[in-house]
């Protein structure tokens, strides 16, 4: 079954197969490039890569309004519980959470994770399986050699790779990451949102991997491996 992949801008996505819908890192308020407003979004689940404000974003309001389950690091779930959320699925790198649509696995990421000075646990990447799609969201990270192992274990169809430099990889290192992961399609993320990030995806040109640049608000229908 096809899965609609909607890019929310920055590192945010909606994955939807028509039955279930999952939000990843929904940072809309304060993101001038975003085309969606928090009130527009319907979801059953929200999954977070780490605790920085440009990733937690509008999670509390959206999860509350949708009665959605939040999947995130143990410490982030502790924080969100204090904010009034009750449907929480905490995890950590190496672990996998079963969902109505499939599963979400936590990988490691080389970054930091805090919210207004509070420790938010390990930063993570997330691998999502929804119908015919395996989607690897690298989170915010530097390059690491185990991306090859993550690619071998989960065989992702699509990978979202941060390329904005300064806090993550730049386009050149991101291309190397895409070559290690070896998905069918790589989507560059975490650029252009702020003046201090790279303003375009120039140089993101991995060998053997198709690149798909999505504009904030754009939806791409992933039709499955046989298409
Ligand atoms: Ni971050
Ligand atoms: Mn970030």
PDB file of N, CA and C in Angstrom, residues 18-91:
ATOM      1  N   UNK A  18      -3.196   6.052   4.974  1.00  0.00           N
ATOM      2  CA  UNK A  18      -4.649   6.081   4.809  1.00  0.00           C
ATOM      3  C   UNK A  18      -5.375   5.528   6.024  1.00  0.00           C
ATOM      4  N   UNK A  19      -4.703   4.698   6.800  1.00  0.00           N
ATOM      5  CA  UNK A  19      -5.281   4.191   8.045  1.00  0.00           C
ATOM      6  C   UNK A  19      -4.678   4.898   9.247  1.00  0.00           C
ATOM      7  N   UNK A  20      -3.359   4.900   9.287  1.00  0.00           N
ATOM      8  CA  UNK A  20      -2.645   5.517  10.408  1.00  0.00           C
ATOM      9  C   UNK A  20      -1.797   6.670   9.906  1.00  0.00           C
ATOM     10  N   UNK A  21      -1.547   7.589  10.802  1.00  0.00           N
ATOM     11  CA  UNK A  21      -0.711   8.718  10.448  1.00  0.00           C
ATOM     12  C   UNK A  21       0.265   9.023  11.588  1.00  0.00           C
ATOM     13  N   UNK A  22       1.517   9.212  11.205  1.00  0.00           N
ATOM     14  CA  UNK A  22       2.614   9.433  12.152  1.00  0.00           C
ATOM     15  C   UNK A  22       3.287  10.758  11.833  1.00  0.00           C
ATOM     16  N   UNK A  23       3.445  11.584  12.849  1.00  0.00           N
ATOM     17  CA  UNK A  23       4.219  12.826  12.711  1.00  0.00           C
ATOM     18  C   UNK A  23       5.618  12.600  13.236  1.00  0.00           C
ATOM     19  N   UNK A  24       6.605  13.129  12.524  1.00  0.00           N
ATOM     20  CA  UNK A  24       7.987  13.088  12.994  1.00  0.00           C
ATOM     21  C   UNK A  24       8.466  14.523  13.207  1.00  0.00           C
ATOM     22  N   UNK A  25       9.002  14.816  14.382  1.00  0.00           N
ATOM     23  CA  UNK A  25       9.624  16.114  14.681  1.00  0.00           C
ATOM     24  C   UNK A  25       8.810  17.306  14.162  1.00  0.00           C
ATOM     25  N   UNK A  26       7.574  17.487  14.674  1.00  0.00           N
ATOM     26  CA  UNK A  26       6.687  18.533  14.130  1.00  0.00           C
ATOM     27  C   UNK A  26       6.995  19.929  14.683  1.00  0.00           C
ATOM     28  N   UNK A  27       7.947  20.597  14.056  1.00  0.00           N
ATOM     29  CA  UNK A  27       8.360  21.954  14.441  1.00  0.00           C
ATOM     30  C   UNK A  27       7.727  22.934  13.455  1.00  0.00           C
ATOM     31  N   UNK A  28       6.642  23.582  13.885  1.00  0.00           N
ATOM     32  CA  UNK A  28       5.888  24.480  13.006  1.00  0.00           C
ATOM     33  C   UNK A  28       5.884  25.912  13.545  1.00  0.00           C
ATOM     34  N   UNK A  29       5.514  26.076  14.821  1.00  0.00           N
ATOM     35  CA  UNK A  29       5.530  27.414  15.429  1.00  0.00           C
ATOM     36  C   UNK A  29       6.979  27.881  15.541  1.00  0.00           C
ATOM     37  N   UNK A  30       7.284  29.002  14.904  1.00  0.00           N
ATOM     38  CA  UNK A  30       8.659  29.492  14.897  1.00  0.00           C
ATOM     39  C   UNK A  30       9.435  29.061  13.670  1.00  0.00           C
ATOM     40  N   UNK A  31       8.825  28.252  12.841  1.00  0.00           N
ATOM     41  CA  UNK A  31       9.440  27.836  11.569  1.00  0.00           C
ATOM     42  C   UNK A  31       8.774  28.616  10.442  1.00  0.00           C
ATOM     43  N   UNK A  32       9.475  29.642   9.972  1.00  0.00           N
ATOM     44  CA  UNK A  32       8.855  30.549   9.002  1.00  0.00           C
ATOM     45  C   UNK A  32       8.624  29.896   7.647  1.00  0.00           C
ATOM     46  N   UNK A  33       9.283  28.788   7.371  1.00  0.00           N
ATOM     47  CA  UNK A  33       9.105  28.115   6.084  1.00  0.00           C
ATOM     48  C   UNK A  33       7.944  27.125   6.101  1.00  0.00           C
ATOM     49  N   UNK A  34       7.432  26.806   7.285  1.00  0.00           N
ATOM     50  CA  UNK A  34       6.376  25.787   7.383  1.00  0.00           C
ATOM     51  C   UNK A  34       5.104  26.253   6.689  1.00  0.00           C
ATOM     52  N   UNK A  35       4.445  25.344   6.020  1.00  0.00           N
ATOM     53  CA  UNK A  35       3.191  25.641   5.343  1.00  0.00           C
ATOM     54  C   UNK A  35       1.987  25.115   6.120  1.00  0.00           C
ATOM     55  N   UNK A  36       2.226  24.230   7.055  1.00  0.00           N
ATOM     56  CA  UNK A  36       1.151  23.706   7.896  1.00  0.00           C
ATOM     57  C   UNK A  36       1.134  24.465   9.225  1.00  0.00           C
ATOM     58  N   UNK A  37      -0.046  24.548   9.814  1.00  0.00           N
ATOM     59  CA  UNK A  37      -0.160  25.031  11.185  1.00  0.00           C
ATOM     60  C   UNK A  37      -0.453  23.829  12.083  1.00  0.00           C
ATOM     61  N   UNK A  38      -0.087  23.930  13.356  1.00  0.00           N
ATOM     62  CA  UNK A  38      -0.320  22.780  14.247  1.00  0.00           C
ATOM     63  C   UNK A  38      -1.768  22.300  14.210  1.00  0.00           C
ATOM     64  N   UNK A  39      -2.724  23.228  14.086  1.00  0.00           N
ATOM     65  CA  UNK A  39      -4.139  22.844  14.089  1.00  0.00           C
ATOM     66  C   UNK A  39      -4.547  22.079  12.838  1.00  0.00           C
ATOM     67  N   UNK A  40      -3.740  22.160  11.767  1.00  0.00           N
ATOM     68  CA  UNK A  40      -4.087  21.468  10.512  1.00  0.00           C
ATOM     69  C   UNK A  40      -3.839  19.966  10.610  1.00  0.00           C
ATOM     70  N   UNK A  41      -3.001  19.550  11.541  1.00  0.00           N
ATOM     71  CA  UNK A  41      -2.452  18.194  11.467  1.00  0.00           C
ATOM     72  C   UNK A  41      -3.279  17.193  12.261  1.00  0.00           C
ATOM     73  N   UNK A  42      -3.592  16.092  11.595  1.00  0.00           N
ATOM     74  CA  UNK A  42      -4.282  14.965  12.238  1.00  0.00           C
ATOM     75  C   UNK A  42      -3.285  13.814  12.333  1.00  0.00           C
ATOM     76  N   UNK A  43      -3.200  13.168  13.468  1.00  0.00           N
ATOM     77  CA  UNK A  43      -2.255  12.060  13.584  1.00  0.00           C
ATOM     78  C   UNK A  43      -2.662  11.118  14.702  1.00  0.00           C
ATOM     79  N   UNK A  44      -2.165   9.887  14.600  1.00  0.00           N
ATOM     80  CA  UNK A  44      -2.346   8.888  15.647  1.00  0.00           C
ATOM     81  C   UNK A  44      -1.104   8.777  16.523  1.00  0.00           C
ATOM     82  N   UNK A  45       0.044   9.096  15.920  1.00  0.00           N
ATOM     83  CA  UNK A  45       1.323   8.985  16.625  1.00  0.00           C
ATOM     84  C   UNK A  45       2.194  10.208  16.311  1.00  0.00           C
ATOM     85  N   UNK A  46       3.043  10.544  17.277  1.00  0.00           N
ATOM     86  CA  UNK A  46       4.131  11.500  17.049  1.00  0.00           C
ATOM     87  C   UNK A  46       5.410  10.801  17.500  1.00  0.00           C
ATOM     88  N   UNK A  47       6.452  10.841  16.697  1.00  0.00           N
ATOM     89  CA  UNK A  47       7.745  10.285  17.110  1.00  0.00           C
ATOM     90  C   UNK A  47       8.795  11.391  17.026  1.00  0.00           C
ATOM     91  N   UNK A  48       9.675  11.426  18.022  1.00  0.00           N
ATOM     92  CA  UNK A  48      10.678  12.490  18.125  1.00  0.00           C
ATOM     93  C   UNK A  48      12.086  11.900  18.104  1.00  0.00           C
ATOM     94  N   UNK A  49      12.989  12.565  17.360  1.00  0.00           N
ATOM     95  CA  UNK A  49      14.369  12.090  17.304  1.00  0.00           C
ATOM     96  C   UNK A  49      15.178  12.523  18.520  1.00  0.00           C
ATOM     97  N   UNK A  50      14.894  13.728  19.039  1.00  0.00           N
ATOM     98  CA  UNK A  50      15.596  14.208  20.228  1.00  0.00           C
ATOM     99  C   UNK A  50      14.869  15.401  20.794  1.00  0.00           C
ATOM    100  N   UNK A  51      15.426  15.963  21.881  1.00  0.00           N
ATOM    101  CA  UNK A  51      14.678  16.927  22.669  1.00  0.00           C
ATOM    102  C   UNK A  51      14.888  18.390  22.334  1.00  0.00           C
ATOM    103  N   UNK A  52      15.645  18.720  21.297  1.00  0.00           N
ATOM    104  CA  UNK A  52      15.835  20.139  20.981  1.00  0.00           C
ATOM    105  C   UNK A  52      14.522  20.768  20.526  1.00  0.00           C
ATOM    106  N   UNK A  53      14.372  22.083  20.823  1.00  0.00           N
ATOM    107  CA  UNK A  53      13.093  22.754  20.530  1.00  0.00           C
ATOM    108  C   UNK A  53      12.689  22.700  19.051  1.00  0.00           C
ATOM    109  N   UNK A  54      13.677  22.649  18.139  1.00  0.00           N
ATOM    110  CA  UNK A  54      13.325  22.602  16.710  1.00  0.00           C
ATOM    111  C   UNK A  54      12.924  21.186  16.281  1.00  0.00           C
ATOM    112  N   UNK A  55      12.750  20.277  17.244  1.00  0.00           N
ATOM    113  CA  UNK A  55      12.286  18.913  16.954  1.00  0.00           C
ATOM    114  C   UNK A  55      11.053  18.562  17.796  1.00  0.00           C
ATOM    115  N   UNK A  56      11.090  18.897  19.102  1.00  0.00           N
ATOM    116  CA  UNK A  56       9.868  18.733  19.923  1.00  0.00           C
ATOM    117  C   UNK A  56       8.780  19.650  19.377  1.00  0.00           C
ATOM    118  N   UNK A  57       9.153  20.876  19.038  1.00  0.00           N
ATOM    119  CA  UNK A  57       8.238  21.790  18.363  1.00  0.00           C
ATOM    120  C   UNK A  57       6.865  21.852  19.010  1.00  0.00           C
ATOM    121  N   UNK A  58       5.834  21.553  18.223  1.00  0.00           N
ATOM    122  CA  UNK A  58       4.440  21.667  18.658  1.00  0.00           C
ATOM    123  C   UNK A  58       3.864  20.350  19.172  1.00  0.00           C
ATOM    124  N   UNK A  59       4.745  19.448  19.571  1.00  0.00           N
ATOM    125  CA  UNK A  59       4.302  18.099  19.962  1.00  0.00           C
ATOM    126  C   UNK A  59       3.200  18.103  21.024  1.00  0.00           C
ATOM    127  N   UNK A  60       3.349  18.890  22.083  1.00  0.00           N
ATOM    128  CA  UNK A  60       2.393  18.811  23.194  1.00  0.00           C
ATOM    129  C   UNK A  60       0.991  19.184  22.706  1.00  0.00           C
ATOM    130  N   UNK A  61       0.873  20.307  22.000  1.00  0.00           N
ATOM    131  CA  UNK A  61      -0.452  20.756  21.541  1.00  0.00           C
ATOM    132  C   UNK A  61      -1.049  19.763  20.546  1.00  0.00           C
ATOM    133  N   UNK A  62      -0.225  19.290  19.613  1.00  0.00           N
ATOM    134  CA  UNK A  62      -0.737  18.386  18.578  1.00  0.00           C
ATOM    135  C   UNK A  62      -1.146  17.049  19.175  1.00  0.00           C
ATOM    136  N   UNK A  63      -0.315  16.503  20.055  1.00  0.00           N
ATOM    137  CA  UNK A  63      -0.631  15.197  20.650  1.00  0.00           C
ATOM    138  C   UNK A  63      -1.875  15.295  21.521  1.00  0.00           C
ATOM    139  N   UNK A  64      -2.002  16.407  22.259  1.00  0.00           N
ATOM    140  CA  UNK A  64      -3.186  16.592  23.098  1.00  0.00           C
ATOM    141  C   UNK A  64      -4.450  16.650  22.245  1.00  0.00           C
ATOM    142  N   UNK A  65      -4.430  17.450  21.190  1.00  0.00           N
ATOM    143  CA  UNK A  65      -5.632  17.641  20.381  1.00  0.00           C
ATOM    144  C   UNK A  65      -6.033  16.354  19.655  1.00  0.00           C
ATOM    145  N   UNK A  66      -5.037  15.550  19.268  1.00  0.00           N
ATOM    146  CA  UNK A  66      -5.311  14.329  18.493  1.00  0.00           C
ATOM    147  C   UNK A  66      -5.394  13.068  19.366  1.00  0.00           C
ATOM    148  N   UNK A  67      -5.171  13.220  20.674  1.00  0.00           N
ATOM    149  CA  UNK A  67      -5.076  12.061  21.558  1.00  0.00           C
ATOM    150  C   UNK A  67      -4.067  11.046  20.992  1.00  0.00           C
ATOM    151  N   UNK A  68      -2.935  11.585  20.514  1.00  0.00           N
ATOM    152  CA  UNK A  68      -1.918  10.768  19.842  1.00  0.00           C
ATOM    153  C   UNK A  68      -0.928  10.189  20.848  1.00  0.00           C
ATOM    154  N   UNK A  69      -0.349   9.054  20.498  1.00  0.00           N
ATOM    155  CA  UNK A  69       0.717   8.432  21.286  1.00  0.00           C
ATOM    156  C   UNK A  69       2.057   9.009  20.858  1.00  0.00           C
ATOM    157  N   UNK A  70       2.897   9.389  21.825  1.00  0.00           N
ATOM    158  CA  UNK A  70       4.220   9.929  21.496  1.00  0.00           C
ATOM    159  C   UNK A  70       5.294   8.884  21.766  1.00  0.00           C
ATOM    160  N   UNK A  71       6.133   8.678  20.777  1.00  0.00           N
ATOM    161  CA  UNK A  71       7.258   7.744  20.832  1.00  0.00           C
ATOM    162  C   UNK A  71       8.535   8.574  20.878  1.00  0.00           C
ATOM    163  N   UNK A  72       9.322   8.421  21.936  1.00  0.00           N
ATOM    164  CA  UNK A  72      10.523   9.251  22.074  1.00  0.00           C
ATOM    165  C   UNK A  72      11.424   8.655  23.150  1.00  0.00           C
ATOM    166  N   UNK A  73      12.609   9.245  23.286  1.00  0.00           N
ATOM    167  CA  UNK A  73      13.560   8.801  24.317  1.00  0.00           C
ATOM    168  C   UNK A  73      12.901   8.830  25.698  1.00  0.00           C
ATOM    169  N   UNK A  74      13.368   7.971  26.561  1.00  0.00           N
ATOM    170  CA  UNK A  74      12.848   7.826  27.926  1.00  0.00           C
ATOM    171  C   UNK A  74      12.703   9.184  28.625  1.00  0.00           C
ATOM    172  N   UNK A  75      13.754  10.010  28.578  1.00  0.00           N
ATOM    173  CA  UNK A  75      13.742  11.281  29.297  1.00  0.00           C
ATOM    174  C   UNK A  75      12.764  12.275  28.674  1.00  0.00           C
ATOM    175  N   UNK A  76      12.626  12.249  27.336  1.00  0.00           N
ATOM    176  CA  UNK A  76      11.653  13.139  26.680  1.00  0.00           C
ATOM    177  C   UNK A  76      10.246  12.760  27.118  1.00  0.00           C
ATOM    178  N   UNK A  77       9.970  11.461  27.176  1.00  0.00           N
ATOM    179  CA  UNK A  77       8.643  11.014  27.610  1.00  0.00           C
ATOM    180  C   UNK A  77       8.367  11.452  29.050  1.00  0.00           C
ATOM    181  N   UNK A  78       9.394  11.422  29.904  1.00  0.00           N
ATOM    182  CA  UNK A  78       9.224  11.913  31.272  1.00  0.00           C
ATOM    183  C   UNK A  78       8.813  13.376  31.285  1.00  0.00           C
ATOM    184  N   UNK A  79       9.478  14.164  30.470  1.00  0.00           N
ATOM    185  CA  UNK A  79       9.163  15.596  30.348  1.00  0.00           C
ATOM    186  C   UNK A  79       7.743  15.800  29.807  1.00  0.00           C
ATOM    187  N   UNK A  80       7.381  15.063  28.763  1.00  0.00           N
ATOM    188  CA  UNK A  80       6.055  15.232  28.146  1.00  0.00           C
ATOM    189  C   UNK A  80       4.948  14.783  29.103  1.00  0.00           C
ATOM    190  N   UNK A  81       5.241  13.791  29.934  1.00  0.00           N
ATOM    191  CA  UNK A  81       4.279  13.381  30.956  1.00  0.00           C
ATOM    192  C   UNK A  81       3.990  14.516  31.930  1.00  0.00           C
ATOM    193  N   UNK A  82       5.029  15.267  32.284  1.00  0.00           N
ATOM    194  CA  UNK A  82       4.835  16.422  33.172  1.00  0.00           C
ATOM    195  C   UNK A  82       4.021  17.526  32.488  1.00  0.00           C
ATOM    196  N   UNK A  83       4.048  17.540  31.143  1.00  0.00           N
ATOM    197  CA  UNK A  83       3.263  18.531  30.391  1.00  0.00           C
ATOM    198  C   UNK A  83       1.804  18.088  30.230  1.00  0.00           C
ATOM    199  N   UNK A  84       1.477  16.911  30.734  1.00  0.00           N
ATOM    200  CA  UNK A  84       0.079  16.467  30.704  1.00  0.00           C
ATOM    201  C   UNK A  84      -0.214  15.360  29.710  1.00  0.00           C
ATOM    202  N   UNK A  85       0.782  14.936  28.910  1.00  0.00           N
ATOM    203  CA  UNK A  85       0.530  13.846  27.961  1.00  0.00           C
ATOM    204  C   UNK A  85       0.570  12.507  28.699  1.00  0.00           C
ATOM    205  N   UNK A  86      -0.341  11.606  28.318  1.00  0.00           N
ATOM    206  CA  UNK A  86      -0.419  10.316  29.009  1.00  0.00           C
ATOM    207  C   UNK A  86      -0.095   9.129  28.115  1.00  0.00           C
ATOM    208  N   UNK A  87      -0.302   9.284  26.798  1.00  0.00           N
ATOM    209  CA  UNK A  87      -0.031   8.155  25.894  1.00  0.00           C
ATOM    210  C   UNK A  87       1.404   8.275  25.391  1.00  0.00           C
ATOM    211  N   UNK A  88       2.313   7.612  26.093  1.00  0.00           N
ATOM    212  CA  UNK A  88       3.741   7.763  25.835  1.00  0.00           C
ATOM    213  C   UNK A  88       4.381   6.396  25.650  1.00  0.00           C
ATOM    214  N   UNK A  89       5.276   6.301  24.689  1.00  0.00           N
ATOM    215  CA  UNK A  89       6.028   5.062  24.441  1.00  0.00           C
ATOM    216  C   UNK A  89       7.516   5.388  24.496  1.00  0.00           C
ATOM    217  N   UNK A  90       8.132   5.306  25.680  1.00  0.00           N
ATOM    218  CA  UNK A  90       9.553   5.635  25.793  1.00  0.00           C
ATOM    219  C   UNK A  90      10.447   4.524  25.248  1.00  0.00           C
ATOM    220  N   UNK A  91      11.600   4.925  24.742  1.00  0.00           N
ATOM    221  CA  UNK A  91      12.561   3.950  24.248  1.00  0.00           C
ATOM    222  C   UNK A  91      13.967   4.510  24.277  1.00  0.00           C
TER     223      UNK A  91
END
